[in-house]
Coordinates of C-alpha atoms in Angstrom, one line a residue:
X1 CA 37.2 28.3 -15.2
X2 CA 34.9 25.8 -16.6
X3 CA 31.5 26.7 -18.3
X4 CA 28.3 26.8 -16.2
X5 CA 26.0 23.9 -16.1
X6 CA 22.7 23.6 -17.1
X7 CA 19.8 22.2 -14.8
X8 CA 16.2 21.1 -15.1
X9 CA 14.4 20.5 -11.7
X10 CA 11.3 18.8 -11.5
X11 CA 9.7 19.7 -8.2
X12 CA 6.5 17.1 -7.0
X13 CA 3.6 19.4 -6.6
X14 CA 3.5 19.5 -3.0
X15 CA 4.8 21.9 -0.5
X16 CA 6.8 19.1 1.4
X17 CA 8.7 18.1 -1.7
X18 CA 8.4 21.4 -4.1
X19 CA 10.0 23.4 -1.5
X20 CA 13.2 21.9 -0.4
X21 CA 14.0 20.9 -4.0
X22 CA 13.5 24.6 -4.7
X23 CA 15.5 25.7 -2.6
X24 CA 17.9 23.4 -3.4
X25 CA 17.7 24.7 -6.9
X26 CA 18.5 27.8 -5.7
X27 CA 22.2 26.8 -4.2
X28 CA 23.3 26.1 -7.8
X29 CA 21.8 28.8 -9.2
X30 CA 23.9 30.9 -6.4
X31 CA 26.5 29.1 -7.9
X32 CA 26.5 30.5 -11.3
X33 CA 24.9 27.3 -12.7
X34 CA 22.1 27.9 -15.2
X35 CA 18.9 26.4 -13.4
X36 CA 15.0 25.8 -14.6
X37 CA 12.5 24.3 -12.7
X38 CA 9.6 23.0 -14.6
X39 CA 6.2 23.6 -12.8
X40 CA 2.5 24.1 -13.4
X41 CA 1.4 27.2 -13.8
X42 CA -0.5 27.5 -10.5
X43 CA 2.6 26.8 -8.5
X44 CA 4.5 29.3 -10.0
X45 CA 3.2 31.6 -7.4
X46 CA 4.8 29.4 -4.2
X47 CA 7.9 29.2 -6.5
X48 CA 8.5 32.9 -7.9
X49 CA 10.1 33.8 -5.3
X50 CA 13.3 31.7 -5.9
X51 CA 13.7 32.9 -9.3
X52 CA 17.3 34.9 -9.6
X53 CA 19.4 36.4 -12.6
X54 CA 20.1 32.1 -13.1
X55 CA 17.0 30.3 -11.9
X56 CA 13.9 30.6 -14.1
X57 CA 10.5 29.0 -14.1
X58 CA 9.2 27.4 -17.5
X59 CA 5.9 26.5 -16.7
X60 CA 3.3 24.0 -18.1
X61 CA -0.6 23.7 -18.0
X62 CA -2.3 21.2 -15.6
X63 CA -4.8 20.1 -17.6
X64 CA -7.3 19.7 -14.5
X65 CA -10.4 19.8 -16.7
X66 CA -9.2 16.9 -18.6
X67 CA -8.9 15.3 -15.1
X68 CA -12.1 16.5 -13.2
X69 CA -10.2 19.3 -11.4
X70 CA -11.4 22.3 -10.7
X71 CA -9.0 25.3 -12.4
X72 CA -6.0 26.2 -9.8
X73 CA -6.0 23.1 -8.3
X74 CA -2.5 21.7 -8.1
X75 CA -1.4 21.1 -5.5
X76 CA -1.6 18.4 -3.0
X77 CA -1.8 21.0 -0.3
X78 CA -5.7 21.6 -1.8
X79 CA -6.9 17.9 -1.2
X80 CA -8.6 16.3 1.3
X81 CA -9.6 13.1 0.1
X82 CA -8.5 10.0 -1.8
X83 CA -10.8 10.8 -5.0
X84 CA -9.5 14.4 -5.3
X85 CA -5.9 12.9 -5.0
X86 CA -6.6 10.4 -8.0
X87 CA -7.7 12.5 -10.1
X88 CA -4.4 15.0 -9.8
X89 CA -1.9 12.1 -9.6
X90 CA -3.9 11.5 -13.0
X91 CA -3.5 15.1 -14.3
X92 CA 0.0 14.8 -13.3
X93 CA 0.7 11.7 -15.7
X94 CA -0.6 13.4 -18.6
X95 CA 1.8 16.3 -18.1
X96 CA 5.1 13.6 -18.7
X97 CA 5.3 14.0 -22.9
X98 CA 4.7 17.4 -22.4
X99 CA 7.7 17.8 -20.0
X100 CA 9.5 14.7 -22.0
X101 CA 9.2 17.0 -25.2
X102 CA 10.2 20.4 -23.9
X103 CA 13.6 18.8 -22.1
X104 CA 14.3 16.6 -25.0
X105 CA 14.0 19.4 -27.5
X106 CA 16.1 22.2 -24.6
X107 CA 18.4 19.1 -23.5
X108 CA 20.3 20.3 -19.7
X109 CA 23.4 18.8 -18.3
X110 CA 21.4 17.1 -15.7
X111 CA 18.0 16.2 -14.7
X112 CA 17.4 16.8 -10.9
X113 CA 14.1 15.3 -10.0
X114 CA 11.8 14.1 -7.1
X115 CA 11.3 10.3 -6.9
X116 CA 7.7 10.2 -8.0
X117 CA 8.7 10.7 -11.2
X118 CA 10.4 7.9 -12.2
X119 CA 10.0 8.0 -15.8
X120 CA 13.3 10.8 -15.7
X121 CA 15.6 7.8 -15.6
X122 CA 15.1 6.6 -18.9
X123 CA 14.5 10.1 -20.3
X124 CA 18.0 11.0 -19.0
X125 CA 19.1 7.8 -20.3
X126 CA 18.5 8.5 -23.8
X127 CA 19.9 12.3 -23.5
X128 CA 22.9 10.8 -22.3
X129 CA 22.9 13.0 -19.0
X130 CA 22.6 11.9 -15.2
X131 CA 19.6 12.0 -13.4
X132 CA 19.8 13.1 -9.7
X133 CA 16.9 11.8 -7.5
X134 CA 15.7 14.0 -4.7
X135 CA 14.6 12.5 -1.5
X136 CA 11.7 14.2 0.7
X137 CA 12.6 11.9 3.3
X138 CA 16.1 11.4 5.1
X139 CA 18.4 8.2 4.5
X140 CA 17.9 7.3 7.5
X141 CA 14.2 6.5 6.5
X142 CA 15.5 4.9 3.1
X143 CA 17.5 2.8 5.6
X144 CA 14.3 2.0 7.0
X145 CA 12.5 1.0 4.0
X146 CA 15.3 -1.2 2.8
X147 CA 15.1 -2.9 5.6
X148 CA 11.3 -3.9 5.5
X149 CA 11.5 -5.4 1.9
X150 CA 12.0 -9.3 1.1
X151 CA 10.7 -12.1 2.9
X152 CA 12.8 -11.8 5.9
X153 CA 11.3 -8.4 6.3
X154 CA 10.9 -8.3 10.4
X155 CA 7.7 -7.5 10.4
X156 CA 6.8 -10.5 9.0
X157 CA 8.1 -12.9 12.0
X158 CA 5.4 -10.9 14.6
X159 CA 2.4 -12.5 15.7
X160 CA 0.2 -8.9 16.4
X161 CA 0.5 -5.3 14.8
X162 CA 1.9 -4.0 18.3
X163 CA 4.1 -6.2 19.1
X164 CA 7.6 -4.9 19.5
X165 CA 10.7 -6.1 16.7
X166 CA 14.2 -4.9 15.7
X167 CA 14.8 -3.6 12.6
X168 CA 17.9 -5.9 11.9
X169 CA 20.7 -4.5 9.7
X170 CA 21.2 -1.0 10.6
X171 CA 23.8 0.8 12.3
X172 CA 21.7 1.2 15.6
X173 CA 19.3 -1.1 17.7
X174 CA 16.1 0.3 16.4
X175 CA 12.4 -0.8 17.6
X176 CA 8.6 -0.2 15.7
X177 CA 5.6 -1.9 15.7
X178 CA 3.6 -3.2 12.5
X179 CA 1.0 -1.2 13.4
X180 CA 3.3 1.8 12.6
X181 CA 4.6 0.6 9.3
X182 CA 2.6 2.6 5.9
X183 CA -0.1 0.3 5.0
X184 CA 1.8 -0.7 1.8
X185 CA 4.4 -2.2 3.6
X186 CA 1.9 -4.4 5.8
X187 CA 0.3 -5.6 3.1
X188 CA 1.8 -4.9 -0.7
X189 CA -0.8 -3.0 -2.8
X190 CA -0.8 -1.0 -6.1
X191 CA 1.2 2.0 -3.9
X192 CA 3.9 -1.2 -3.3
X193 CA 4.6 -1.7 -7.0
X194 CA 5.1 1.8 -7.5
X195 CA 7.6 1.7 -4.7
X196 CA 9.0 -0.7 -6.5
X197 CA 9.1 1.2 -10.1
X198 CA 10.7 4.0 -8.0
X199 CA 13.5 2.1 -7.0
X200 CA 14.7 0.8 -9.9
X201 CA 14.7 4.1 -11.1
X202 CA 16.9 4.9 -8.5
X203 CA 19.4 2.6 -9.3
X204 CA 19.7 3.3 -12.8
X205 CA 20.4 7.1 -11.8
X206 CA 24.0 8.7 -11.1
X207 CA 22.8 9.4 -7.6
X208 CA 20.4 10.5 -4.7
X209 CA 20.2 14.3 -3.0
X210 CA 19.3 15.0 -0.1
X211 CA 18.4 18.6 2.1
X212 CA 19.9 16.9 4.9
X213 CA 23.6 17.2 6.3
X214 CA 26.4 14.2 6.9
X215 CA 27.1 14.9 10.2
X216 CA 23.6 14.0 11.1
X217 CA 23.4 10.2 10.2
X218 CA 27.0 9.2 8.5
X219 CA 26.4 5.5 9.2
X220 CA 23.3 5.5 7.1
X221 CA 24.7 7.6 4.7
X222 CA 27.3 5.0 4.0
X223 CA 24.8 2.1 4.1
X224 CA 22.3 3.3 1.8
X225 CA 25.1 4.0 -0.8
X226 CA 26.8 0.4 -0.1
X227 CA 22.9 -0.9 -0.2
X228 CA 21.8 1.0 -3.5
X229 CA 25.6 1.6 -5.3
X230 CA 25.7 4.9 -6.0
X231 CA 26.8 8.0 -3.9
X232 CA 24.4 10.0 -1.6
X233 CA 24.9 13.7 -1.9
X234 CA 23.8 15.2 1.5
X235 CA 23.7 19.2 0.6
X236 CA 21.6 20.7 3.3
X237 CA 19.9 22.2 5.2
X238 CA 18.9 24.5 2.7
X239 CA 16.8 26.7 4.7
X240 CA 20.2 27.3 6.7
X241 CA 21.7 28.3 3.7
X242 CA 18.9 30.6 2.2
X243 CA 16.8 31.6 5.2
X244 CA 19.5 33.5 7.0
X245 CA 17.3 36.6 7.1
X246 CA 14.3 37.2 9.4
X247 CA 12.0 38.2 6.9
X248 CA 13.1 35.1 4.7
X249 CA 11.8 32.9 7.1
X250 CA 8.2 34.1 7.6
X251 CA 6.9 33.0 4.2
X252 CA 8.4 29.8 2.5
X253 CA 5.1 28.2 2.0
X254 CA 2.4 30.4 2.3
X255 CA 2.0 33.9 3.8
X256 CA 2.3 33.4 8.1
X257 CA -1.1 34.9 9.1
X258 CA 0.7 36.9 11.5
X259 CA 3.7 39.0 11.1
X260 CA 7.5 39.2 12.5
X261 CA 6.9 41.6 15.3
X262 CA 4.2 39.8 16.6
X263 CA 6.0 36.9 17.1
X264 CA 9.5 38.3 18.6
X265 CA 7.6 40.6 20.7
X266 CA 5.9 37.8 22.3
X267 CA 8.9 35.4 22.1
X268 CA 11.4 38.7 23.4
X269 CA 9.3 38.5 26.5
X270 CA 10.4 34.6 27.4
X271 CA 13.6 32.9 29.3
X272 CA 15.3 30.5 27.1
X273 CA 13.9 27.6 26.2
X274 CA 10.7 28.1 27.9
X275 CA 8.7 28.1 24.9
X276 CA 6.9 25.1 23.6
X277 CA 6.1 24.9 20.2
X278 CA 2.9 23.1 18.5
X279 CA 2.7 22.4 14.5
X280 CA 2.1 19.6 12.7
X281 CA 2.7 20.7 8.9
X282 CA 0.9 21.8 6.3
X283 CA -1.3 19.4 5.5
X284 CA -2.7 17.7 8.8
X285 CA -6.2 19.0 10.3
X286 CA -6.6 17.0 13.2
X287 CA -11.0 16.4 14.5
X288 CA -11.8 18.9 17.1
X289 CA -11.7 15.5 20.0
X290 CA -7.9 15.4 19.1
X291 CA -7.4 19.3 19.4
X292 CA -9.3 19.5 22.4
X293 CA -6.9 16.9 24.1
X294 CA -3.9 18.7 22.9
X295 CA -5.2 22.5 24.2
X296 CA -6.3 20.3 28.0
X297 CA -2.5 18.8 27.9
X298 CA -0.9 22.3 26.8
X299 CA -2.7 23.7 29.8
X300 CA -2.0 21.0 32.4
X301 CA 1.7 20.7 31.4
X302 CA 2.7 24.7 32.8
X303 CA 4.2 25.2 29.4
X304 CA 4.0 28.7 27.3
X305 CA 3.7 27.8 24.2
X306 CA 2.8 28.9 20.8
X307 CA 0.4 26.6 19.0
X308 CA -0.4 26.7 15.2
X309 CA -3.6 25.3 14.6
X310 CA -4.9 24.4 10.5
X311 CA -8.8 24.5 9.5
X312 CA -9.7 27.1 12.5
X313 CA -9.4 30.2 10.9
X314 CA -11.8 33.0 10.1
X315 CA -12.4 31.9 6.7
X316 CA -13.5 28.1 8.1
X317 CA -17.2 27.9 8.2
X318 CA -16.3 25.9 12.1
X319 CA -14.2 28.4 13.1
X320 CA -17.2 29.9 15.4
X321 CA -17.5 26.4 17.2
X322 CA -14.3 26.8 19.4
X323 CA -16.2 25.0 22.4
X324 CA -15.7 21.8 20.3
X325 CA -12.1 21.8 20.2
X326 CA -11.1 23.9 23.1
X327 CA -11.7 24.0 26.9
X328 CA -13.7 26.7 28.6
X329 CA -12.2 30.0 28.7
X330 CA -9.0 28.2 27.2
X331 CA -7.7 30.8 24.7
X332 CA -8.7 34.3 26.6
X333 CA -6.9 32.7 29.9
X334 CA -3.6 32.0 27.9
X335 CA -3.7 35.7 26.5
X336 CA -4.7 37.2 29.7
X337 CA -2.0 35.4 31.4
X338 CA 1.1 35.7 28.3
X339 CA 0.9 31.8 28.6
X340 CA 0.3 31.0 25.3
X341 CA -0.3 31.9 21.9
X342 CA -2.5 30.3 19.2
X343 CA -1.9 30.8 15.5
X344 CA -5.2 29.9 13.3
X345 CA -3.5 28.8 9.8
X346 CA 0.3 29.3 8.7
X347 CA 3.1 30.1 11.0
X348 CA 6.4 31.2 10.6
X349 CA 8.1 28.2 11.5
X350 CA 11.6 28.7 10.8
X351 CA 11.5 32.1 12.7
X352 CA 10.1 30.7 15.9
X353 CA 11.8 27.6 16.1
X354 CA 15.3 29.5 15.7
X355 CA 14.0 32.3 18.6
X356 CA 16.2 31.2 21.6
X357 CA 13.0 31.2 23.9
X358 CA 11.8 28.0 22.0
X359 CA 13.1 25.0 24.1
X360 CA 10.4 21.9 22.7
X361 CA 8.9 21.3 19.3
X362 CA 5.8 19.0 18.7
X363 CA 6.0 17.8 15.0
X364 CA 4.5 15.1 12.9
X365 CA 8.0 14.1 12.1
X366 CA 7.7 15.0 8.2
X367 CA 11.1 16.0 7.1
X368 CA 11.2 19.2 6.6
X369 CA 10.1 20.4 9.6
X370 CA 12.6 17.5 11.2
X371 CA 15.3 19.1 10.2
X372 CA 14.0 22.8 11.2
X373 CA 14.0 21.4 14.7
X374 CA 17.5 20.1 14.6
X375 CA 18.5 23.0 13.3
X376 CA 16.9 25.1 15.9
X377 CA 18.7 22.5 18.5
X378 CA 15.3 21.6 20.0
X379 CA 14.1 18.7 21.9
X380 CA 11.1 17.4 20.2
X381 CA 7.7 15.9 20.7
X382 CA 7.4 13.2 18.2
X383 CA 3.4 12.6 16.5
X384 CA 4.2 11.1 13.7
X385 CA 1.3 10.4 11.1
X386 CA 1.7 8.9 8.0
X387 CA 4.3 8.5 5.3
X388 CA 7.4 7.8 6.4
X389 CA 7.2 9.9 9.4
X390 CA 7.1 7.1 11.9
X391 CA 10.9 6.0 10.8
X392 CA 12.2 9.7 11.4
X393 CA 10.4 9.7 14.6
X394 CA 12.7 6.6 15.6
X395 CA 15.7 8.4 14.7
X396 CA 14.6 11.2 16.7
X397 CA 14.1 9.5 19.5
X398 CA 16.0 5.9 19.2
X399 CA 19.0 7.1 17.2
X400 CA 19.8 10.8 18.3
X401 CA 18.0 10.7 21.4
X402 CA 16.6 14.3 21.1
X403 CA 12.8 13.7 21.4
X404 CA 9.9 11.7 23.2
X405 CA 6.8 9.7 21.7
X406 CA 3.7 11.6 22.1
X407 CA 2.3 8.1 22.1
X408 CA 1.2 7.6 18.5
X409 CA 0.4 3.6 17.6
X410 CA -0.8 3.5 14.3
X411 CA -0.1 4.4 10.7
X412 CA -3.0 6.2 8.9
X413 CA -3.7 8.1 5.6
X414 CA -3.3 11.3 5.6
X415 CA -6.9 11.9 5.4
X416 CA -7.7 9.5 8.4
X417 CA -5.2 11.2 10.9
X418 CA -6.4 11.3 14.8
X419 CA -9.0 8.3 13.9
X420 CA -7.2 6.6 17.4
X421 CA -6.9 9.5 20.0
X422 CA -3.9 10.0 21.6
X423 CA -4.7 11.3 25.3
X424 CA -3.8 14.4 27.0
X425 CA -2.1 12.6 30.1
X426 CA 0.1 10.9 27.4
X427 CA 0.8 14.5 25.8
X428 CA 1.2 16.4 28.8
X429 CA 3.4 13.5 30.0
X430 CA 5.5 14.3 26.5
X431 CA 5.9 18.0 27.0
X432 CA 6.9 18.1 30.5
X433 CA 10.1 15.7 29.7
X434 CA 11.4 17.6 26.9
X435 CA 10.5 21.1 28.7
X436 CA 12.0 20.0 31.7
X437 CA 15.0 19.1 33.8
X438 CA 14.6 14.9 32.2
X439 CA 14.7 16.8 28.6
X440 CA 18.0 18.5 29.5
X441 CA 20.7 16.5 28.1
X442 CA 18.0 16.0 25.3
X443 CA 18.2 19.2 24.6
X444 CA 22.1 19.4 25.2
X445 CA 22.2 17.2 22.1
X446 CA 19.8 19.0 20.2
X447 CA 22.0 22.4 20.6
X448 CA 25.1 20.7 19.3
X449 CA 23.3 18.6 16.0
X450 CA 22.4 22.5 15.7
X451 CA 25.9 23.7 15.7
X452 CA 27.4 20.7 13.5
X453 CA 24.1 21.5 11.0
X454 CA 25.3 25.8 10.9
X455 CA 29.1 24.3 10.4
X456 CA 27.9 21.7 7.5
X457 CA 26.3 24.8 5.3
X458 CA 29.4 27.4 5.5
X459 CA 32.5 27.6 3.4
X460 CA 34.0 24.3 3.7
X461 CA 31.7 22.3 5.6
X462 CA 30.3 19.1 4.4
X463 CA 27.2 20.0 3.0
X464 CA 29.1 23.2 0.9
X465 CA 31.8 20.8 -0.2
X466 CA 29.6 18.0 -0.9
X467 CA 28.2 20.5 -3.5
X468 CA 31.1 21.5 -4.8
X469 CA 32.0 18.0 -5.5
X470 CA 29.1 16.8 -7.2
X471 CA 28.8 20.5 -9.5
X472 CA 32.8 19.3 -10.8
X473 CA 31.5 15.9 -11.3
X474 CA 28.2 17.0 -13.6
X475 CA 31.0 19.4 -14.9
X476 CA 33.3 16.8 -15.8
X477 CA 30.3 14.4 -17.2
X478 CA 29.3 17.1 -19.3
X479 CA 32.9 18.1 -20.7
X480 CA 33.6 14.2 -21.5
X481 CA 30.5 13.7 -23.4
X482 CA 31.1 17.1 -25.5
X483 CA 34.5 15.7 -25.9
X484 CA 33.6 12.0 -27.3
X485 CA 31.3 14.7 -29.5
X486 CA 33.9 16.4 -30.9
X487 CA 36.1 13.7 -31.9

């Protein structure tokens, strides 16, 4: 039996990457491999709970004073504008000797690490180890971005942001606008360049991971690796894997603000696939004129739902002004009634998506909770918002055919989101074809993506043997070079 292997991940600090790489973390670590991930010290406490007999935190300073920051701020999941974020991605950089030192001097067998930090590849270069990347996103949306660079980019050959074009060179027909392309792709800026930097550093690395499973998007598996020339390693979900347990999947970011029995009990009470869910991450806080036509489309539509709302909770100084962002009477009538719930902050959205009364999920498309939903085998709502969540809304609903456009036209910062408003005829328009007899065969797909994604995480399925495979490769890596050592 060979020796174990030892690990370094390095997580981005921000509860859409830090989490699945965690957690992917953890699925070596269950293997017997000897894992470390290397975090600030304020993100320990989102991480600690992964931690194991063979996973272990080593954690470094932010030095946020240095940087402007106040002290515990570090996380991404704490800003809410551009200056803030500056002056953490600059606190960031000034961490990289200080992590360069510590893994140079405590060398692993492999360095596993997010794509924003592309300086790994040359630090794993001269330790003579492979460098995995992680991917937040799904090939599919690499596929996406590989297909919008060079000067025959198909964006370029339309005459008006919203006009209609084919992204040529995929496996499917697949249709966008310009208007729903990241800003750096419309016109290159800094943020272009470093998409740039990160590619390269891609290429020069053994090869990508991804919390995503083969069975979901083969065709783009295989064209990203013919495209980039090294092997994708699709090893998820992970939340499948690790979140078996109801009380495992009421906190993975934060704390849900309400518990386990509050949610079944209410969910226990529904037919299947009556239940509409509303979330849009953990970062978006959409104006009150945005939430106000969601709450008049949830109530038009007929749907129960459960709705999870950011930025309106007791501790918001606005949170008394619920006239501005919700219709008359809106919230008593849905309790009075068993129509609806509203959760103000963090829900448990593993446990409610997976509740066999959930039949529709509206999401911003961002990948995690993408693949909860296929998971769960629901049909989806699709508002995406920025990053590359307008590309994994066109697999969704182009590719897969298990969701609807909410009717979102343009790509926006994350701190400009719901500057167009999308209208609650549009969203009630939405929900009533994925909650109803149009959304069942989209919803007959959605149940059996869900099966194939519980088959790819057990003994023998392709995400479990996809892991196997690449542990015997690092194994194999790491055997040779002690060899060449030795002799």
């Amino acid at each position: 039996m060979k020796s174990p292997l030892k690990l370094y991940f390095l997580p981005y600090i921000s509860p859409g990457h830090m989490i699945p790489l965690s957690e992917m973390a953890r699925l070596f670590a269950n293997q017997g491999h000897h894992v470390t991930i290397i975090t600030t010290t304020s993100n320990a406490t989102l991480l600690q709970k992964y931690t194991t007999a063979t996973l272990s935190l080593h954690l470094i300073p932010l030095p946020t004073k240095e940087a402007g920051l106040p002290d515990g701020l570090e996380n991404f999941i704490s800003v809410n504008d551009l200056e803030t974020a500056g002056k953490l991605y600059y606190a960031l950089s000034l961490l990289q000797p200080v992590i360069e030192e510590f893994i140079t001097s405590n060398p692993p067998d492999c360095i596993v690490s997010d794509m924003f930090y592309p300086w790994t590849a040359d630090l794993a270069s001269q330790l003579q180890v492979p460098r995995m990347v992680f991917h937040a996103a799904c090939i599919f949306a690499m596929c996406m971005k590989e297909s919008m660079r060079g000067p025959d980019a198909p964006h370029l050959k339309v005459s008006s942001d919203y006009e209609l074009f084919e992204v040529k060179g995929l496996p499917d027909p697949v249709f966008m606008t310009r208007a729903q392309l990241p800003d750096y792709v419309r016109t290159p800026n800094g943020y272009t360049q470093l998409m740039e930097m990160w590619r390269e550093a891609e290429k020069k690395s053994y090869g990508v991971m991804v919390n995503n499973f083969y069975e979901l998007d083969p065709a783009y598996t295989e064209h990203y690796s013919k495209i980039m020339g090294h092997k994708v390693w699709n090893i998820g979900p992970a939340a499948q894997i690790l979140h078996r347990g109801s009380g495992d999947k009421i906190e993975r970011v934060h704390k849900a603000v309400v518990g386990e029995n509050q949610c079944l009990s209410w969910l226990d009470t529904k037919e299947p696939n009556s239940v509409f869910y509303v979330c849009f991450g953990s970062a978006i806080r959409f104006p009150d004129d945005q939430l106000y036509e969601i709450a008049s489309a949830l109530e038009s539509s007929g749907a129960q739902f459960i709705w999870a709302v950011l930025g309106k909770d007791s501790d918001n100084s606005d949170s008394n002004s619920d006239s501005e962002w919700l219709p008359a009477g809106f919230e008593e009538k849905m309790k009075e009634t068993g129509r609806g719930m509203i959760i103000r902050g963090w829900a448990p959205q593993v446990l409610i998506l997976d509740h066999p009364s959930v039949g529709g999920f509206m999401t911003h498309c961002g990948w995690n909770s993408t693949i909860e939903g296929v998971s769960a085998g629901v049909g989806m709502v699709t508002w995406p918002l920025y990053a590359e969540q307008f590309y994994n809304e066109k697999l969704i609903t182009q590719v897969l055919k298990i969701g609807v456009e909410a009717g979102v036209e343009e790509w926006n910062l994350w701190v400009d989101v719901g500057r167009k408003l999308v209208k609650r005829e549009k969203i009630e328009a939405a929900i009533r074809a994925v909650m109803g007899e149009a959304g069942v065969e989209m919803r007959r797909k959605a149940k059996e993506l869900s099966v194939k994604a519980k088959k790819a995480v057990q003994d023998g399925g392709s995400s479990h043997r996809n892991l196997m495979a690449l542990i015997e490769d690092l194994q194999r890596i790491r055997d040779d070079k002690m060899s060449k050592v030795a002799n």
